[in-house]
Coordinates of C-alpha atoms in Angstrom, one line a residue:
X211 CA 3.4 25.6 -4.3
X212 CA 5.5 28.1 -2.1
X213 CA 8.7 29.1 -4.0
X214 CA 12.3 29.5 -3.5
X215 CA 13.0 33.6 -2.4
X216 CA 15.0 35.5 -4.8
X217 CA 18.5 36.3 -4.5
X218 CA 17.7 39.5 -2.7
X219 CA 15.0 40.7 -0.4
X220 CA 11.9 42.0 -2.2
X221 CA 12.0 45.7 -0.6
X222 CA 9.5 48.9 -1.3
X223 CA 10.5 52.1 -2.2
X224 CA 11.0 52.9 1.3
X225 CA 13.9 50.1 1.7
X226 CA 11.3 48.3 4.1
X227 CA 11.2 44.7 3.6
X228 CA 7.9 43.5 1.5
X229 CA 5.3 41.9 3.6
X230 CA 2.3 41.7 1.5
X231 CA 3.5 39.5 -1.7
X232 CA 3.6 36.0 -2.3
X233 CA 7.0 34.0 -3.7
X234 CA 5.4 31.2 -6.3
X235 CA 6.7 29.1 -8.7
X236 CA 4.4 28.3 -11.8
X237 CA 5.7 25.7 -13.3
X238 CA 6.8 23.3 -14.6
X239 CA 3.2 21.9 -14.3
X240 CA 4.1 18.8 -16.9
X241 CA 5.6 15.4 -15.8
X242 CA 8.0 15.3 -18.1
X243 CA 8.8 18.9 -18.3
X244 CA 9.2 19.1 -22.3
X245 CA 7.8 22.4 -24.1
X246 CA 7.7 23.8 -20.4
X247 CA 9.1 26.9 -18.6
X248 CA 9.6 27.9 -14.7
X249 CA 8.6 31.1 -13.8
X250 CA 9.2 32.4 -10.4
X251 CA 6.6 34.9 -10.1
X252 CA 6.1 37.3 -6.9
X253 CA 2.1 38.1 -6.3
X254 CA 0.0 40.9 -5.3
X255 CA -3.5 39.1 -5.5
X256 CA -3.5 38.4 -9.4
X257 CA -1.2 40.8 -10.2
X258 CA 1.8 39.9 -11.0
X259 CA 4.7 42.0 -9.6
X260 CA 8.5 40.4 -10.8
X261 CA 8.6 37.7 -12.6
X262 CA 11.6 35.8 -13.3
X263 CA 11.8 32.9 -16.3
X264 CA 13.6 30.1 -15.3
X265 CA 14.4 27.7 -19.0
X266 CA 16.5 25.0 -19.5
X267 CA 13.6 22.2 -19.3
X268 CA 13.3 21.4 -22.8
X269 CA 16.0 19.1 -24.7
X270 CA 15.2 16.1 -26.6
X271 CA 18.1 15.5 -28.1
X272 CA 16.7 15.8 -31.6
X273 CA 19.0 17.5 -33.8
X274 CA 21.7 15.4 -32.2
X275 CA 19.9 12.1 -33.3
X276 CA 19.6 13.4 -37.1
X277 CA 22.8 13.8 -37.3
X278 CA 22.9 9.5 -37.3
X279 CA 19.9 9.1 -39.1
X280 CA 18.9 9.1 -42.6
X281 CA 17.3 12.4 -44.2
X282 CA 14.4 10.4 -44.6
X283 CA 14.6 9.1 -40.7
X284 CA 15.0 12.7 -39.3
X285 CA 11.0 13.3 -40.3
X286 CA 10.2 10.9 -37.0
X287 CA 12.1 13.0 -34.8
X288 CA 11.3 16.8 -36.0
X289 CA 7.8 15.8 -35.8
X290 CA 8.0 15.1 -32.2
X291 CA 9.2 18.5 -31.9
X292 CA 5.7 20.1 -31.3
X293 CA 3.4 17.7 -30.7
X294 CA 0.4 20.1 -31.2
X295 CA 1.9 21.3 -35.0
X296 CA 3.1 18.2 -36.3
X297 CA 2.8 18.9 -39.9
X298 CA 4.7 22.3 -39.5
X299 CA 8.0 20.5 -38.5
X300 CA 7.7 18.1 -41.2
X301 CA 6.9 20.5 -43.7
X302 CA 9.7 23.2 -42.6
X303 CA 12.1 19.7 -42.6
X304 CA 11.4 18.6 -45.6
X305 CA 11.6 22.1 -47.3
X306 CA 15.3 22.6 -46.4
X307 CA 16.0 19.0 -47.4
X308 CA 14.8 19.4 -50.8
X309 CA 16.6 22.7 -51.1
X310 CA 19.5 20.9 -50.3
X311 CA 18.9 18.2 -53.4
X312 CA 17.3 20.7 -55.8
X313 CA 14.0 19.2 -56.2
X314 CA 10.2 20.3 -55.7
X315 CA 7.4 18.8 -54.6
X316 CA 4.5 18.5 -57.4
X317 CA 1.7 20.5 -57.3
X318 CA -1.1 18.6 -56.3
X319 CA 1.8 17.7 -53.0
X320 CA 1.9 21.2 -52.0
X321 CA -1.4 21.7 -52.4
X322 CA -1.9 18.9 -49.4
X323 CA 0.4 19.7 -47.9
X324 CA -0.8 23.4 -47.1
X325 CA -4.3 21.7 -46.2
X326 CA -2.6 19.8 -43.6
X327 CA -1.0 22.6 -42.3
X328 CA -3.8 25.1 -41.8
X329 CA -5.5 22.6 -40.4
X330 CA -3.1 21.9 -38.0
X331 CA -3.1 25.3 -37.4
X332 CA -6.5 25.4 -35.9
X333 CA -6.1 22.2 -34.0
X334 CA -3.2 23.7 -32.3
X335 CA -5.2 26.7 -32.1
X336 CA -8.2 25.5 -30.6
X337 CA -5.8 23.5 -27.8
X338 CA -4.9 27.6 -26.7
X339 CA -7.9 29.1 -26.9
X340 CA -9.4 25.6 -24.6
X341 CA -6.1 25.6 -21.7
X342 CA -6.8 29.5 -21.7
X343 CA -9.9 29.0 -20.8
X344 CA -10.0 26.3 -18.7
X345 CA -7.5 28.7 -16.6
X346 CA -8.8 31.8 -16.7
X347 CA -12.6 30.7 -15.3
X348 CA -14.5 30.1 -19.3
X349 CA -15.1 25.6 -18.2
X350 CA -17.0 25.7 -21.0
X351 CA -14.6 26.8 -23.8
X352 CA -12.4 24.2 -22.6
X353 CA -15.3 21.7 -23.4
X354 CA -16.2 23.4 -26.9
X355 CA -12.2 23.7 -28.1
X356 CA -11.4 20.0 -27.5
X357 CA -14.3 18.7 -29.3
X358 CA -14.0 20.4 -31.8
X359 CA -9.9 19.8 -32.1
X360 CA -11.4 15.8 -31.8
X361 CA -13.3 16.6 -34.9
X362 CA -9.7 17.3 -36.6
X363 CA -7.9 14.7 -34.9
X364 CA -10.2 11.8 -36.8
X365 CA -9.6 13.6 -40.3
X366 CA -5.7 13.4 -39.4
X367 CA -6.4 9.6 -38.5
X368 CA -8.1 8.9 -41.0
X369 CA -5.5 10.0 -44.2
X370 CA -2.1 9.4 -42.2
X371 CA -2.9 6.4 -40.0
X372 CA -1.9 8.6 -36.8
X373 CA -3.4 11.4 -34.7
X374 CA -0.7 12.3 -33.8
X375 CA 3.6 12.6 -34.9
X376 CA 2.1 11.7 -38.2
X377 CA 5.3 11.6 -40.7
X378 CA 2.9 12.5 -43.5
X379 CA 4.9 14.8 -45.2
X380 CA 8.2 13.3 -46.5
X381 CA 11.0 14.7 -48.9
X382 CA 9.3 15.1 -52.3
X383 CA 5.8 15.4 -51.6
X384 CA 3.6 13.5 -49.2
X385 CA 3.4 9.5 -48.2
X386 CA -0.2 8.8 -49.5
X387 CA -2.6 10.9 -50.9
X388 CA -6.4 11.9 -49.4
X389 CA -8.9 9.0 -49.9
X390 CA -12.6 10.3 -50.2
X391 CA -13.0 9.3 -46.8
X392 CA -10.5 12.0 -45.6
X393 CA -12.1 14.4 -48.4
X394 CA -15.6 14.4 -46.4
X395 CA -14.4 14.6 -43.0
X396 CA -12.4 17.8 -44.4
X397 CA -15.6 19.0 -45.9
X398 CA -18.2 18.5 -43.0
X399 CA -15.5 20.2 -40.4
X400 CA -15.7 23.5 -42.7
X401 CA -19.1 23.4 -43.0
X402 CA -19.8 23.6 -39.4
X403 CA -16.9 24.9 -38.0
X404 CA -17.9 28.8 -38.5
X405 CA -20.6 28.5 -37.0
X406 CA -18.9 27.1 -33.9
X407 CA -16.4 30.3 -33.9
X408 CA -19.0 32.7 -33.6
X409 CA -20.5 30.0 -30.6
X410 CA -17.4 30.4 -28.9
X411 CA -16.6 33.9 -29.4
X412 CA -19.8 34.5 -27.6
X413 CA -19.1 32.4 -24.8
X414 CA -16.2 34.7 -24.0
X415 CA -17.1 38.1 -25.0
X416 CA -19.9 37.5 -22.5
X417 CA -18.0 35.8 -20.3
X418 CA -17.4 38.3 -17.0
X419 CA -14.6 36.3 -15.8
X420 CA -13.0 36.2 -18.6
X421 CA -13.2 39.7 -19.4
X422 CA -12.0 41.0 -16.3
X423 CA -9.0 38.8 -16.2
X424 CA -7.9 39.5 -19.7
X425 CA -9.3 43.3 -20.5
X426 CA -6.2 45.7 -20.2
X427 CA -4.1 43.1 -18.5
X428 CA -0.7 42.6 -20.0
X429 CA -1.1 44.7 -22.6
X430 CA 1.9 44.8 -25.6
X431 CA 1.6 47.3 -28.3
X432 CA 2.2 47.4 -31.8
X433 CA 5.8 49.1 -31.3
X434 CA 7.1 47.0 -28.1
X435 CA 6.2 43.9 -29.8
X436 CA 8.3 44.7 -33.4
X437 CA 10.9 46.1 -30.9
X438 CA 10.8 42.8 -28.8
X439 CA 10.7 40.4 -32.2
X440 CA 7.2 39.3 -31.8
X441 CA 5.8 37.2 -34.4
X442 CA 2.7 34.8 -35.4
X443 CA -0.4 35.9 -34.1
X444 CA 0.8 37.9 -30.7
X445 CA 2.3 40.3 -33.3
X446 CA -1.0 40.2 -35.4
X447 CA -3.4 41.0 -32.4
X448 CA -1.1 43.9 -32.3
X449 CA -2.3 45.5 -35.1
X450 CA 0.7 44.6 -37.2
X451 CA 0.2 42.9 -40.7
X452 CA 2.7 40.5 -40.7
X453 CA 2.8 36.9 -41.9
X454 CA 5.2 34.3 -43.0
X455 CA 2.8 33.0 -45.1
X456 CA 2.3 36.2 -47.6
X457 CA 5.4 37.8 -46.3
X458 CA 7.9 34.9 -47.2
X459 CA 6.0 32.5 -48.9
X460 CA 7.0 28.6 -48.3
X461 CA 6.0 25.4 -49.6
X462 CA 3.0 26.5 -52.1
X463 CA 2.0 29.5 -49.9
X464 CA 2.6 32.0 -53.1
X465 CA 0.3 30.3 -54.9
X466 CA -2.7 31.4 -52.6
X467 CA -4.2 35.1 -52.2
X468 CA -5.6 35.8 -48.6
X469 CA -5.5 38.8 -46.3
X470 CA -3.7 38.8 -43.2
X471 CA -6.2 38.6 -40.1
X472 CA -5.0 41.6 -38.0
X473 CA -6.5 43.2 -34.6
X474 CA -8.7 46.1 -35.4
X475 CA -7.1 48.9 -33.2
X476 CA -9.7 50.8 -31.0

């Protein structure tokens, strides 16, 4: 929808006043605003001119309400801090609690528990790479991502009880361990999920839509993004090897040998 102007009139290097652009606001797009942004963007066609960020819409109130809660309460509220990467918050909770008493969860805990994780990591990948698409002309993608992110969703169902804000992981180790049930699902989503990555990478390396909006558009490079404090898999596409994981090891992590999945540089 039509936007608010900015403080000052949008002028060309001439000092004449800018006829051609659009003012739009994108975002918040969300009911309830949380995990969302506005940015006031000024539009020349697709290409973005200015763009303004506009934050403030995000605060639940949760590191207030742990400070009334048990350390053992806090996991329901941290967990609803990303709803996509539940198991992240839990984990990264229940890490700095347990630093705190001096303990360490058993092996086979950690173990799970970095499971959980990485598979939350391509649930809450797979959400991306389907919104991206969905936005940026690939329909089908969208399709693709959230079935197989439904595939995930049962094998978190079926172990914690939830799909979702799951409070697996709690201080010391995990609630319950993996029946054989949850062992099989785990099992039959990595046996066919490669095959549905390279069905998917097709879809978009073919894609002409796609391609044309995302080739050489809002490109960051290796040294703006270390300068800028990039991280996580923005820096990564970036040629840069960096990762938490193997960088700073958390939580079992060191116990693991894997190499860091970087953008091959053309």
């Amino acid at each position: 929808m039509p936007g608010t102007p900015t403080d000052a009139p949008l002028r060309d290097s001439s000092g004449e006043i800018r006829q051609e652009t659009m003012i739009i606001n994108m975002g918040p797009q969300h009911p309830s605003t949380h995990g969302v942004l506005r940015l006031l963007l000024e539009l020349d066609g697709e290409t973005v001119i200015t763009c303004k960020p506009i934050i403030g819409y995000l605060h639940t109130g949760i590191e207030k309400n742990t400070e009334y809660r048990t350390w053992m309460q806090g996991i329901t509220y941290v967990t609803r801090a990303d709803y996509l990467s539940p198991f992240f918050n839990e984990l990264g909770y229940c890490l700095a609690v347990e630093r705190l008493l001096g303990i360490e969860a058993p092996p086979r805990a950690q173990v799970i528990r970095v499971l959980f994780c990485e598979l939350n990591r391509i649930s809450s990948h797979l959400v991306w790479l389907a919104t991206s698409g969905l936005e940026l002309g690939a329909v089908s993608v969208m399709l693709y991502g959230f079935r197989e992110r439904e595939v995930l969703m049962d094998v978190f169902e079926s172990v914690t009880g939830l799909r979702m804000n799951h409070a697996y992981i709690r201080i010391g180790g995990v609630i319950m361990d993996i029946h054989e049930e949850g062992m099989g699902k785990i099992r039959e989503f990595l046996r066919v999920m490669p095959g549905r990555i390279d069905e998917t990478e097709s879809l978009l390396s073919e894609n002409p839509i796609w391609v044309e909006r995302n080739r050489g558009v809002g490109v960051l490079s290796a040294a703006d993004a270390l300068a800028l404090g990039v991280t996580g898999p923005m820096l990564r596409a970036a040629g840069v090897a960096a990762d938490l994981r193997k960088d700073m090891p958390y939580g079992g992590y060191e116990t693991y040998d894997f190499d860091v999945p970087v953008r091959a540089l053309e």
